[in-house]
PDB file of C-alpha atoms in Angstrom:
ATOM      1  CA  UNK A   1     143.275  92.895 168.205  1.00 38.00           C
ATOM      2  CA  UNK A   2     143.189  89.154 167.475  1.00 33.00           C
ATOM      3  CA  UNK A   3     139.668  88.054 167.519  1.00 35.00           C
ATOM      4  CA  UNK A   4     139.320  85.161 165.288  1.00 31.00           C
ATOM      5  CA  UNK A   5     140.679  81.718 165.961  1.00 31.00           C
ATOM      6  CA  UNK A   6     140.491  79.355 163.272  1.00 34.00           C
ATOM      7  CA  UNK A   7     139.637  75.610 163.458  1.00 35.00           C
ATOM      8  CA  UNK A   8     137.962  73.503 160.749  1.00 35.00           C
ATOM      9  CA  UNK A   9     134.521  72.132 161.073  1.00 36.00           C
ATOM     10  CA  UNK A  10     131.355  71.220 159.181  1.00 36.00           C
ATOM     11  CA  UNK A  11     127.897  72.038 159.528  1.00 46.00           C
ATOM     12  CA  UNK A  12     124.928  70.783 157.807  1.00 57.00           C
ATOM     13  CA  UNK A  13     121.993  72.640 156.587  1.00 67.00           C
ATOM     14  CA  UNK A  14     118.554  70.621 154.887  1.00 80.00           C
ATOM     15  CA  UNK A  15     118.555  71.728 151.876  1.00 88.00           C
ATOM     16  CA  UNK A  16     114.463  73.458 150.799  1.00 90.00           C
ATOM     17  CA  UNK A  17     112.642  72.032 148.453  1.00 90.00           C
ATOM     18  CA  UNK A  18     109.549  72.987 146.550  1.00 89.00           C
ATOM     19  CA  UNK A  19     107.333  71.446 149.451  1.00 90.00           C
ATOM     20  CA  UNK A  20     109.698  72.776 152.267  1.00 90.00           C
ATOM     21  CA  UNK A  21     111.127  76.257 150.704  1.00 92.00           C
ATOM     22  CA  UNK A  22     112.291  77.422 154.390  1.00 92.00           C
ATOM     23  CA  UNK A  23     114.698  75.253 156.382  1.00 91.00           C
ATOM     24  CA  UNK A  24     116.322  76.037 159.802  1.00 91.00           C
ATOM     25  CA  UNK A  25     118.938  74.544 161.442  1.00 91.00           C
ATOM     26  CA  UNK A  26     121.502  76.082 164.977  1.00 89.00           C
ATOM     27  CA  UNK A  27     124.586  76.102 165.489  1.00 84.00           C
ATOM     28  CA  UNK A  28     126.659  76.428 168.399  1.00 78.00           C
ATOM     29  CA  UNK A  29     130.467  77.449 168.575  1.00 73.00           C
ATOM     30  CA  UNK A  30     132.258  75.861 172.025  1.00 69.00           C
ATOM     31  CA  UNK A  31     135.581  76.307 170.426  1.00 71.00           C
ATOM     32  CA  UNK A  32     135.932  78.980 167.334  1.00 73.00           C
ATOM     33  CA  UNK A  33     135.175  77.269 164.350  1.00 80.00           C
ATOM     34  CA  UNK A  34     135.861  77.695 160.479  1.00 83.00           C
ATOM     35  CA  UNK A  35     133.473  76.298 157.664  1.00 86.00           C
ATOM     36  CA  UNK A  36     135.464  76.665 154.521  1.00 91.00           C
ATOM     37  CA  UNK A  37     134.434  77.937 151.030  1.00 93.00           C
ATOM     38  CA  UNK A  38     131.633  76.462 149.587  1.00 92.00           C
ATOM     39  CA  UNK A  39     128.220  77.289 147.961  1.00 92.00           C
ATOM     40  CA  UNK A  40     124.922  75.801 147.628  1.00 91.00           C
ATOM     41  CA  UNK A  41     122.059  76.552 144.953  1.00 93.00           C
ATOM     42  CA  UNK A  42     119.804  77.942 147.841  1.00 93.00           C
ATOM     43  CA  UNK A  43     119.821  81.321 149.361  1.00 91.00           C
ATOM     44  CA  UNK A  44     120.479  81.321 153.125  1.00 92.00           C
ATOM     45  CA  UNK A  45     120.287  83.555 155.995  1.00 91.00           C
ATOM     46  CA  UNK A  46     123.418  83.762 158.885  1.00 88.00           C
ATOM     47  CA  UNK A  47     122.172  85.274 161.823  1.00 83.00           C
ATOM     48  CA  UNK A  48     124.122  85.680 164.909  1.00 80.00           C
ATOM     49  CA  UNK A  49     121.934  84.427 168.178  1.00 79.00           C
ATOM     50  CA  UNK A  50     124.813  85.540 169.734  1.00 76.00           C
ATOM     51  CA  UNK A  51     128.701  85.901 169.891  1.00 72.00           C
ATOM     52  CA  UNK A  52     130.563  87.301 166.042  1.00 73.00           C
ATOM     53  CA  UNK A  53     130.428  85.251 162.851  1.00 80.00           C
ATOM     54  CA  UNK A  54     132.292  86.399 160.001  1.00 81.00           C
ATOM     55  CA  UNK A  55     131.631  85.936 156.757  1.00 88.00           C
ATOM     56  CA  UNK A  56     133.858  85.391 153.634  1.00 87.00           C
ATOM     57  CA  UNK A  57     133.088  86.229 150.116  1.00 88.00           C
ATOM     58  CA  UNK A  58     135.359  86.454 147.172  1.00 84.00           C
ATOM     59  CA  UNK A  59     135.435  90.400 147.497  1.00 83.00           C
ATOM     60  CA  UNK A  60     133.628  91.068 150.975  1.00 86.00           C
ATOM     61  CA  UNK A  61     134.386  90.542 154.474  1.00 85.00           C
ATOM     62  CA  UNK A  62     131.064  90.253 157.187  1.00 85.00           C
ATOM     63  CA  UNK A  63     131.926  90.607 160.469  1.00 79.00           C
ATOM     64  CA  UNK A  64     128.293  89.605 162.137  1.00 77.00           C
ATOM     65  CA  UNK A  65     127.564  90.739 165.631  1.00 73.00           C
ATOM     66  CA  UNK A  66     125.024  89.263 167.654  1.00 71.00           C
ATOM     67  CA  UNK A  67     121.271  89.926 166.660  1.00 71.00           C
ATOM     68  CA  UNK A  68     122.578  90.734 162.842  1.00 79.00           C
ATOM     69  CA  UNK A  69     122.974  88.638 159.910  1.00 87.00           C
ATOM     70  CA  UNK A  70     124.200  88.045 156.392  1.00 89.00           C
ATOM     71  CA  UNK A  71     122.023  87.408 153.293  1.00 89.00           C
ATOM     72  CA  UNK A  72     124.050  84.882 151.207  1.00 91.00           C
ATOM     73  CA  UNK A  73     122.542  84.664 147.739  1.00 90.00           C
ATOM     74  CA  UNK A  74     122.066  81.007 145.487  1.00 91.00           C
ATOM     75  CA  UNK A  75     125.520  79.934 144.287  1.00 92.00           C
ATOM     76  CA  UNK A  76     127.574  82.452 145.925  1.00 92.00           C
ATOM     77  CA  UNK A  77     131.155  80.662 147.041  1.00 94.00           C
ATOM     78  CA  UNK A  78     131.659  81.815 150.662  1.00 93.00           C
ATOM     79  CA  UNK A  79     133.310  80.483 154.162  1.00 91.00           C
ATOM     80  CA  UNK A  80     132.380  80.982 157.701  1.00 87.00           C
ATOM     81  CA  UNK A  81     134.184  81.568 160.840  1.00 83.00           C
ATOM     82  CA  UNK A  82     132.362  81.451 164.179  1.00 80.00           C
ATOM     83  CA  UNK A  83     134.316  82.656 167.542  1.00 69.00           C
ATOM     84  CA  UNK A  84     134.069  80.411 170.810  1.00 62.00           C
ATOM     85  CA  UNK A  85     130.562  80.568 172.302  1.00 70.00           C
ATOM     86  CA  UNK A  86     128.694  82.378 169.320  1.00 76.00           C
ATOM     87  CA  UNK A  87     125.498  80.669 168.091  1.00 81.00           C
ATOM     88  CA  UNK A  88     124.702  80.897 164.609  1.00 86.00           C
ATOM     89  CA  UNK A  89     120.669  80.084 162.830  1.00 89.00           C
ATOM     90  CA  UNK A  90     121.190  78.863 159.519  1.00 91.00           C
ATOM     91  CA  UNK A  91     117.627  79.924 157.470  1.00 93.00           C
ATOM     92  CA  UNK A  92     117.682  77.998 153.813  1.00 93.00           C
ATOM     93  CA  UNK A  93     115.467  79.399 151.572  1.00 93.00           C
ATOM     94  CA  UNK A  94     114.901  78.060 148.357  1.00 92.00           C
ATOM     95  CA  UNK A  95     116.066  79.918 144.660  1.00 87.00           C
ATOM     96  CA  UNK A  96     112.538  79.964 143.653  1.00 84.00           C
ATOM     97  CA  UNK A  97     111.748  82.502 146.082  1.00 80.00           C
ATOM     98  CA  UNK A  98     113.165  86.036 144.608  1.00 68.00           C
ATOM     99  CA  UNK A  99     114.820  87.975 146.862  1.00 71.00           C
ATOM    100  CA  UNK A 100     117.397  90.628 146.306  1.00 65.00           C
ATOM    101  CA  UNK A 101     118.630  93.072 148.225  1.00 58.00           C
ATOM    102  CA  UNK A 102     120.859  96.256 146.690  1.00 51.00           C
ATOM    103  CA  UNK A 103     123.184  94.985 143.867  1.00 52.00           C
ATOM    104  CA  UNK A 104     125.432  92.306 145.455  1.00 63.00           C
ATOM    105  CA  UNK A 105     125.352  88.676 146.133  1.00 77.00           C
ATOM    106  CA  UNK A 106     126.091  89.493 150.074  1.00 84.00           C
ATOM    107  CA  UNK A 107     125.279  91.618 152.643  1.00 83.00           C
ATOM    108  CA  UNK A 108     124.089  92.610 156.140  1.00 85.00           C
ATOM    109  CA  UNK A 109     120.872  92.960 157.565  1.00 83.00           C
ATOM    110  CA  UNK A 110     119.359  93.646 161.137  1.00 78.00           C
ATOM    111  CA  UNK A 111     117.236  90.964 162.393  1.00 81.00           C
ATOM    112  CA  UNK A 112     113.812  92.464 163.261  1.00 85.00           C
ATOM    113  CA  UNK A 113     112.368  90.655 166.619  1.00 88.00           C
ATOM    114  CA  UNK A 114     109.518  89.150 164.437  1.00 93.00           C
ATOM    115  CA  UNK A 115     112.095  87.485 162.527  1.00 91.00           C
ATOM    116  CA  UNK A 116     114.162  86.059 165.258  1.00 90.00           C
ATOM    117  CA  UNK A 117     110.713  84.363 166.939  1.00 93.00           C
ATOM    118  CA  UNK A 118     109.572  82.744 163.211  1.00 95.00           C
ATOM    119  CA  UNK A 119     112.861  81.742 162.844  1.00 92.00           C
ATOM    120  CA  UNK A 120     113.212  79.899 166.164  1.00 91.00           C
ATOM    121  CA  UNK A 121     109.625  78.930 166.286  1.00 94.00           C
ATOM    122  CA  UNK A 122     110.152  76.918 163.145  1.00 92.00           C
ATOM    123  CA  UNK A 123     113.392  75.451 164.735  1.00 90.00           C
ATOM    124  CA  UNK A 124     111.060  73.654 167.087  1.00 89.00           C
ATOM    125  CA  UNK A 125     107.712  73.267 164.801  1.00 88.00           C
ATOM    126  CA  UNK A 126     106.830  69.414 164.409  1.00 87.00           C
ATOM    127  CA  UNK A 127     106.549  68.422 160.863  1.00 83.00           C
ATOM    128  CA  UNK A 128     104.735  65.719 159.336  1.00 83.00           C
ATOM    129  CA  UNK A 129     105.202  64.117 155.902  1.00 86.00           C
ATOM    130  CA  UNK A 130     103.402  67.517 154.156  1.00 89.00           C
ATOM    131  CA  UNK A 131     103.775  70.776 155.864  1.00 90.00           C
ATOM    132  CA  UNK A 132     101.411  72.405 157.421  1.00 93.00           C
ATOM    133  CA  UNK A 133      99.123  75.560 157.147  1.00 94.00           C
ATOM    134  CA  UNK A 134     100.792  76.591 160.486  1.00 95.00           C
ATOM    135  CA  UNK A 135     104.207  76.221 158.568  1.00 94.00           C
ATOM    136  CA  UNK A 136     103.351  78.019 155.299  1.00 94.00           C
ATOM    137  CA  UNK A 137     102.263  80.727 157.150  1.00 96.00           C
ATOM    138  CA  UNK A 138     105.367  81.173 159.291  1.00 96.00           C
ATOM    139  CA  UNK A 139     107.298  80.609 155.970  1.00 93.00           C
ATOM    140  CA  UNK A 140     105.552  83.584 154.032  1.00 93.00           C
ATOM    141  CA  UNK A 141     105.965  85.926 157.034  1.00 95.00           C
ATOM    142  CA  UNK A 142     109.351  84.958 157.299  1.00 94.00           C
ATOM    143  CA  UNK A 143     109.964  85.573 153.790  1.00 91.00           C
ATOM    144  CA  UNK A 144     108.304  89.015 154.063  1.00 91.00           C
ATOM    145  CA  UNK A 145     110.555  90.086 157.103  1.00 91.00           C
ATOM    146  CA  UNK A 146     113.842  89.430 155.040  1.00 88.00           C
ATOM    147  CA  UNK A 147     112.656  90.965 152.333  1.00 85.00           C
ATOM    148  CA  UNK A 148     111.443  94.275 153.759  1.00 85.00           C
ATOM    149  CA  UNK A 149     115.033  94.366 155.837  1.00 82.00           C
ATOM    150  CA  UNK A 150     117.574  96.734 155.236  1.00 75.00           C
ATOM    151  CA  UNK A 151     121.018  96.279 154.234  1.00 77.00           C
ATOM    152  CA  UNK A 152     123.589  97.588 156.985  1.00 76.00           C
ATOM    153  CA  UNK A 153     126.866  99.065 156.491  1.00 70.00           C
ATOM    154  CA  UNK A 154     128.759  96.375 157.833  1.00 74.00           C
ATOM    155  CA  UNK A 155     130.367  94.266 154.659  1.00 79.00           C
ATOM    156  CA  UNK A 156     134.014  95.414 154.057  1.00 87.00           C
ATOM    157  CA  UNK A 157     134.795  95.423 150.648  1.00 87.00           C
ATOM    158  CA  UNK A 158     138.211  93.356 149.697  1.00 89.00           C
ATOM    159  CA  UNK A 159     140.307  93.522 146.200  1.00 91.00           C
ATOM    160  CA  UNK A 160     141.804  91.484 143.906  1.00 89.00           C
ATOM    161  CA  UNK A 161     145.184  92.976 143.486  1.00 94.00           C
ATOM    162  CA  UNK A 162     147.793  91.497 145.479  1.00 94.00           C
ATOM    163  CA  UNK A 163     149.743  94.214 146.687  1.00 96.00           C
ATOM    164  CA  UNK A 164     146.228  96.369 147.702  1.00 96.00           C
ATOM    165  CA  UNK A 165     144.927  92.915 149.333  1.00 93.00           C
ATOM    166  CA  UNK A 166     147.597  92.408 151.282  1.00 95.00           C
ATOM    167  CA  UNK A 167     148.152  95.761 152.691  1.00 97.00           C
ATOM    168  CA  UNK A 168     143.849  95.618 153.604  1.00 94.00           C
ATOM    169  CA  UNK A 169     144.410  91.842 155.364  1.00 91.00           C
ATOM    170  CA  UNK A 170     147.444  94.196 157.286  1.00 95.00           C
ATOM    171  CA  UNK A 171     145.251  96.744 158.590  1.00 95.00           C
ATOM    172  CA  UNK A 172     142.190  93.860 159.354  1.00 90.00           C
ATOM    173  CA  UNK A 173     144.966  92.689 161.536  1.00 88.00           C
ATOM    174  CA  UNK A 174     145.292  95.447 163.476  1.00 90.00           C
ATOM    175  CA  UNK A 175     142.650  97.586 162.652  1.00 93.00           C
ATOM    176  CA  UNK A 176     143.464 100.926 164.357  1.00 96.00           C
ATOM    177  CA  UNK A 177     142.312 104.471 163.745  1.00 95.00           C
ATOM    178  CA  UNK A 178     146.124 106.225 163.215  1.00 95.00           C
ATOM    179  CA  UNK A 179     147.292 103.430 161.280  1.00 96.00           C
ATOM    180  CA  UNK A 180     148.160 105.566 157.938  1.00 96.00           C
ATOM    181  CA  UNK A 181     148.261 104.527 154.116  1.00 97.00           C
ATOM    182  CA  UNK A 182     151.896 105.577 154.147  1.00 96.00           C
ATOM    183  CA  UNK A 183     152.766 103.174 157.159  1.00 96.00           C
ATOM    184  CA  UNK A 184     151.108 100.614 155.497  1.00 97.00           C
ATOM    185  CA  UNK A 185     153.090 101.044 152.069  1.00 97.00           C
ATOM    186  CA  UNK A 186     155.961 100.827 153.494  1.00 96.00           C
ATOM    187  CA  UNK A 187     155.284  97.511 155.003  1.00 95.00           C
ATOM    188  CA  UNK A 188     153.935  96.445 151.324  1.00 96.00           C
ATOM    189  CA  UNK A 189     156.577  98.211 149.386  1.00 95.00           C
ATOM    190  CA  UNK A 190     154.928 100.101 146.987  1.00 95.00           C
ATOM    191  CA  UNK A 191     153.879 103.888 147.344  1.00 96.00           C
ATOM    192  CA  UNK A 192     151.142 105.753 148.368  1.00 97.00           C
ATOM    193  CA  UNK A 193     150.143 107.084 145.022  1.00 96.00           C
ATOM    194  CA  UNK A 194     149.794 103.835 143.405  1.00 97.00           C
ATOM    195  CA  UNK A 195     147.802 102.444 146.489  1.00 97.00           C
ATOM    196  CA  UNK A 196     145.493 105.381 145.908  1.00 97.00           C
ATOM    197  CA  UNK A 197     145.153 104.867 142.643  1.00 97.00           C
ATOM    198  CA  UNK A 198     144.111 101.061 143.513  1.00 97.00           C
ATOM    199  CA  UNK A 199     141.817 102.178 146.546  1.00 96.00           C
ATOM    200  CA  UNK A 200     139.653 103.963 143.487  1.00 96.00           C
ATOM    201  CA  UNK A 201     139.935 101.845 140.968  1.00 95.00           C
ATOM    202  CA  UNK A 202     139.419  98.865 142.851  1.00 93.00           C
ATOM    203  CA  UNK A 203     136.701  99.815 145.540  1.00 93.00           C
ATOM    204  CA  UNK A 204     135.667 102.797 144.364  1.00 92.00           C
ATOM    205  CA  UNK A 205     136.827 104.060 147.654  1.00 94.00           C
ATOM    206  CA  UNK A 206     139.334 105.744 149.001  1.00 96.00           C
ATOM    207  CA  UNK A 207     141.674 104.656 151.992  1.00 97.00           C
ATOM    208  CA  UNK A 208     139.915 106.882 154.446  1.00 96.00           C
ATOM    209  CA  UNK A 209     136.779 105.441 153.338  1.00 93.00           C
ATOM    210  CA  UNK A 210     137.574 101.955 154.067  1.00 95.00           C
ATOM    211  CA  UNK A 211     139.302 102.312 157.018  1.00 96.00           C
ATOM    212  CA  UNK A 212     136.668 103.945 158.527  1.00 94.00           C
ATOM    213  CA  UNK A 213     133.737 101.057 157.204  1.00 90.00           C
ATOM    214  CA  UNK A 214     136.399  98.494 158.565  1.00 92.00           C
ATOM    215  CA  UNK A 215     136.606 100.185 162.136  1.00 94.00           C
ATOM    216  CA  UNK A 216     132.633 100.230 161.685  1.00 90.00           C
ATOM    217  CA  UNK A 217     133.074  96.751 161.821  1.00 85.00           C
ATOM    218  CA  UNK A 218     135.201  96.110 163.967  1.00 88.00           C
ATOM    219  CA  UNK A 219     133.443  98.433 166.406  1.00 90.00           C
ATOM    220  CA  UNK A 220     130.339  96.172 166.026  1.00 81.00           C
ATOM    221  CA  UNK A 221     132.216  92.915 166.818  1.00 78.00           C
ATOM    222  CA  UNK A 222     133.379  94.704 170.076  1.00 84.00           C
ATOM    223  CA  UNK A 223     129.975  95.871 170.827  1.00 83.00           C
ATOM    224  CA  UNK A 224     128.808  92.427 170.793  1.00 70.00           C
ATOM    225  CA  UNK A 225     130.968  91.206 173.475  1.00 74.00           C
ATOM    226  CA  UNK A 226     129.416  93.797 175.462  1.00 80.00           C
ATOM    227  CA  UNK A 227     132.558  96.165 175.111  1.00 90.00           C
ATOM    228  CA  UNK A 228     131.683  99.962 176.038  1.00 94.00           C
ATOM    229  CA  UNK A 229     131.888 102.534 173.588  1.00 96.00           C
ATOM    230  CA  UNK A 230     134.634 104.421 175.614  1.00 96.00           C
ATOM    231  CA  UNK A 231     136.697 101.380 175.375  1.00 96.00           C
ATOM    232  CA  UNK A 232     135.797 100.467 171.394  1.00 96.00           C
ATOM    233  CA  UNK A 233     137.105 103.710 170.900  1.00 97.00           C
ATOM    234  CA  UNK A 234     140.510 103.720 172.607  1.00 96.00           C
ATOM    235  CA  UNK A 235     140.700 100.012 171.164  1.00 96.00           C
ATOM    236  CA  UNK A 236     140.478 101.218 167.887  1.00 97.00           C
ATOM    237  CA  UNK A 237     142.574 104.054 168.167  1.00 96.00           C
ATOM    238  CA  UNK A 238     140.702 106.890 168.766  1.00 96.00           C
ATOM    239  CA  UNK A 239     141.844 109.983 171.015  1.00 94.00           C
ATOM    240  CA  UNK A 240     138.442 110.120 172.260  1.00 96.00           C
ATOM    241  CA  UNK A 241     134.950 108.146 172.811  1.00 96.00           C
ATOM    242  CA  UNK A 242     133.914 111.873 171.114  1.00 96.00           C
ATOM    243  CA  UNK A 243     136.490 111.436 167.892  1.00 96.00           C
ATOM    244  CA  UNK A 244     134.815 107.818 167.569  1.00 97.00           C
ATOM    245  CA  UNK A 245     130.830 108.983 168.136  1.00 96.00           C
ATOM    246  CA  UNK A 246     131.474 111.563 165.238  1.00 96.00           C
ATOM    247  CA  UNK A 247     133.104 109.282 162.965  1.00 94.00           C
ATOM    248  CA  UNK A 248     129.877 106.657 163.068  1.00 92.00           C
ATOM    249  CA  UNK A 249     127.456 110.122 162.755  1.00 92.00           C
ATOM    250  CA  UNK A 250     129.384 110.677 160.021  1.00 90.00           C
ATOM    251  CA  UNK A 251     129.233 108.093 158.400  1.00 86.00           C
ATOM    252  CA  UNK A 252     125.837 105.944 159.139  1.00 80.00           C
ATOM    253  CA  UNK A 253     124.043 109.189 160.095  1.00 83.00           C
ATOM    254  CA  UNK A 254     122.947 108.103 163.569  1.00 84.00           C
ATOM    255  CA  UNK A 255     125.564 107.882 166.622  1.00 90.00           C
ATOM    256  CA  UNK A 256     126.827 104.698 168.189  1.00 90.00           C
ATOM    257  CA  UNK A 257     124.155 104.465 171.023  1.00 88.00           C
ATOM    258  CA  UNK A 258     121.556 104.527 168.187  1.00 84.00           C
ATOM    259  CA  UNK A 259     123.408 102.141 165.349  1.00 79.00           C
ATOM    260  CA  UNK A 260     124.658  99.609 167.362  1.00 75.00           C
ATOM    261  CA  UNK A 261     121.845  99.200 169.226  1.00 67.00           C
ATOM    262  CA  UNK A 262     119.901  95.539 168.182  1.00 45.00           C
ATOM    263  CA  UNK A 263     116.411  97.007 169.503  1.00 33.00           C
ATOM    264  CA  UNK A 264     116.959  99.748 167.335  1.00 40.00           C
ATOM    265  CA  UNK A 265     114.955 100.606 163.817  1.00 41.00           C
ATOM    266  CA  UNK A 266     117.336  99.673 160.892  1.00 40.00           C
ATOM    267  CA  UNK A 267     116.640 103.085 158.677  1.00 36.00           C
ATOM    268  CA  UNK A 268     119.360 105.166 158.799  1.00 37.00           C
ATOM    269  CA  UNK A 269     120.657 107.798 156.430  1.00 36.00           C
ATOM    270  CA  UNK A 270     124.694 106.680 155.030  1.00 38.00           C
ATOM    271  CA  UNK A 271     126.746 109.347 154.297  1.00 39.00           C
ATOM    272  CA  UNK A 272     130.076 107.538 153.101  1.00 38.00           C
ATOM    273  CA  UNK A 273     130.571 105.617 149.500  1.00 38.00           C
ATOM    274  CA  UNK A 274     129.923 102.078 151.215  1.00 34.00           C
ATOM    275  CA  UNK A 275     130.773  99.086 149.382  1.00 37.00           C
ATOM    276  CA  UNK A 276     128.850  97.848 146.021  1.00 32.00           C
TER     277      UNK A 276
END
């Protein structure tokens, strides 16, 4: 399932200051677009507006459907992709503003509706040589929105080790539901003990694990393009659009309907070892 087409390209973000902490900028994809790695000494916020953007860490994949987004902490080294026609908002928040959400650098977040208007209402706001109380107010409730967001299952965790990497950028590839671990050691060449033993040590994870948090993902790129569920599941392997419902119950707590949907609450109860 190819989905990502990749073609360099820059795009420039204001950096905040002390007198400006929040800065927005848009961005919009008419061919697919790559921004490679780089970091910045601000935090920033990737949401979708709409279309996928993925995300690139040194140990995470993001694969960011429309109304989601990615929390990108100061100084962490990451590169963007954007497919044709997705619009990305670029918030740029400055360090002196704590924010942390669970224990990593990265991760996912559902865009609440108040967000999306601040966020687009400052893309528009006039501003004069001093902001104003208008501005610092949309700034704090902004601020406020992110923080009180909750992280989403949708970062796939990546290793280090060469041989585990590159059987994980092999089923990314192809991401499908009866692809095995011992079909995809043999196309590594090493066996399926020592990949376990990798899966664990690695990601804390095992291969069932992942493979189901990638097809998460996956499933809510497809989503996004306004795919059904019945064909998300048959694209991704499944037997059944049943088989595929009761994997996401399983493992987000809520079914598809309910998860996927961008209108819906973010509080859901996981049931799977997602990544840390």
């Amino acid at each position: 399932m190819a989905i990502y087409i990749e073609k360099p390209s820059s795009t420039v973000v204001v950096a905040p200051s002390t007198d400006r902490p929040v800065s927005v900028a848009i961005k919009h994809s008419a061919d697919s677009t790559h921004t490679p790695f780089h970091h910045h000494p601000y935090a920033q916020l990737a949401f979708s507006g709409s279309g996928i953007v993925k995300v690139v860490t040194a140990h995470h994949t993001y694969i960011v459907p429309a109304q989601h987004a990615v929390w990108i902490a100061p100084g962490t080294p990451h590169a963007a992709y954007l497919l044709k026609g997705a619009q990305i908002y670029n918030v740029a928040i400055h360090s002196s503003y704590s924010i942390k959400h669970a224990d990593r650098d990265c991760h996912c977040l559902r865009v609440s509706d108040l967000a999306k208007a601040i966020v687009k209402t400052l893309l528009h706001e006039p501003q004069g040589p001093q902001p104003s109380p208008r501005e610092q107010a949309l700034w704090s409730l902004l601020i406020d929105e992110v923080k009180s967001a909750a992280p989403l299952p949708l970062g796939l965790p990546m290793p280090k080790e060469k041989r585990l990497k590159h059987l994980c950028e092999l089923f990314i590839a192809q991401p499908n539901q009866s692809l095995t671990l011992s079909a995809l050691c043999r196309q590594v060449g090493a066996s399926e003990s020592t990949m376990t033993r990798l899966f664990k040590r690695e990601l804390t994870m095992t291969f069932n694990q992942w493979r189901n948090q990638a097809l998460l993902t996956f499933a809510a790129a497809l989503f996004a393009q306004d795919f059904d569920f019945g064909y998300i599941a048959q694209e991704l392997g499944y037997g059944s659009q049943s088989a595929f419902t009761a994997m996401v119950t399983n493992l987000v707590g809520v079914p598809p309907s309910v998860f996927f949907s961008a209108s819906a609450e973010s509080a859901f109860t996981p049931r799977a070892n997602f990544a840390r």
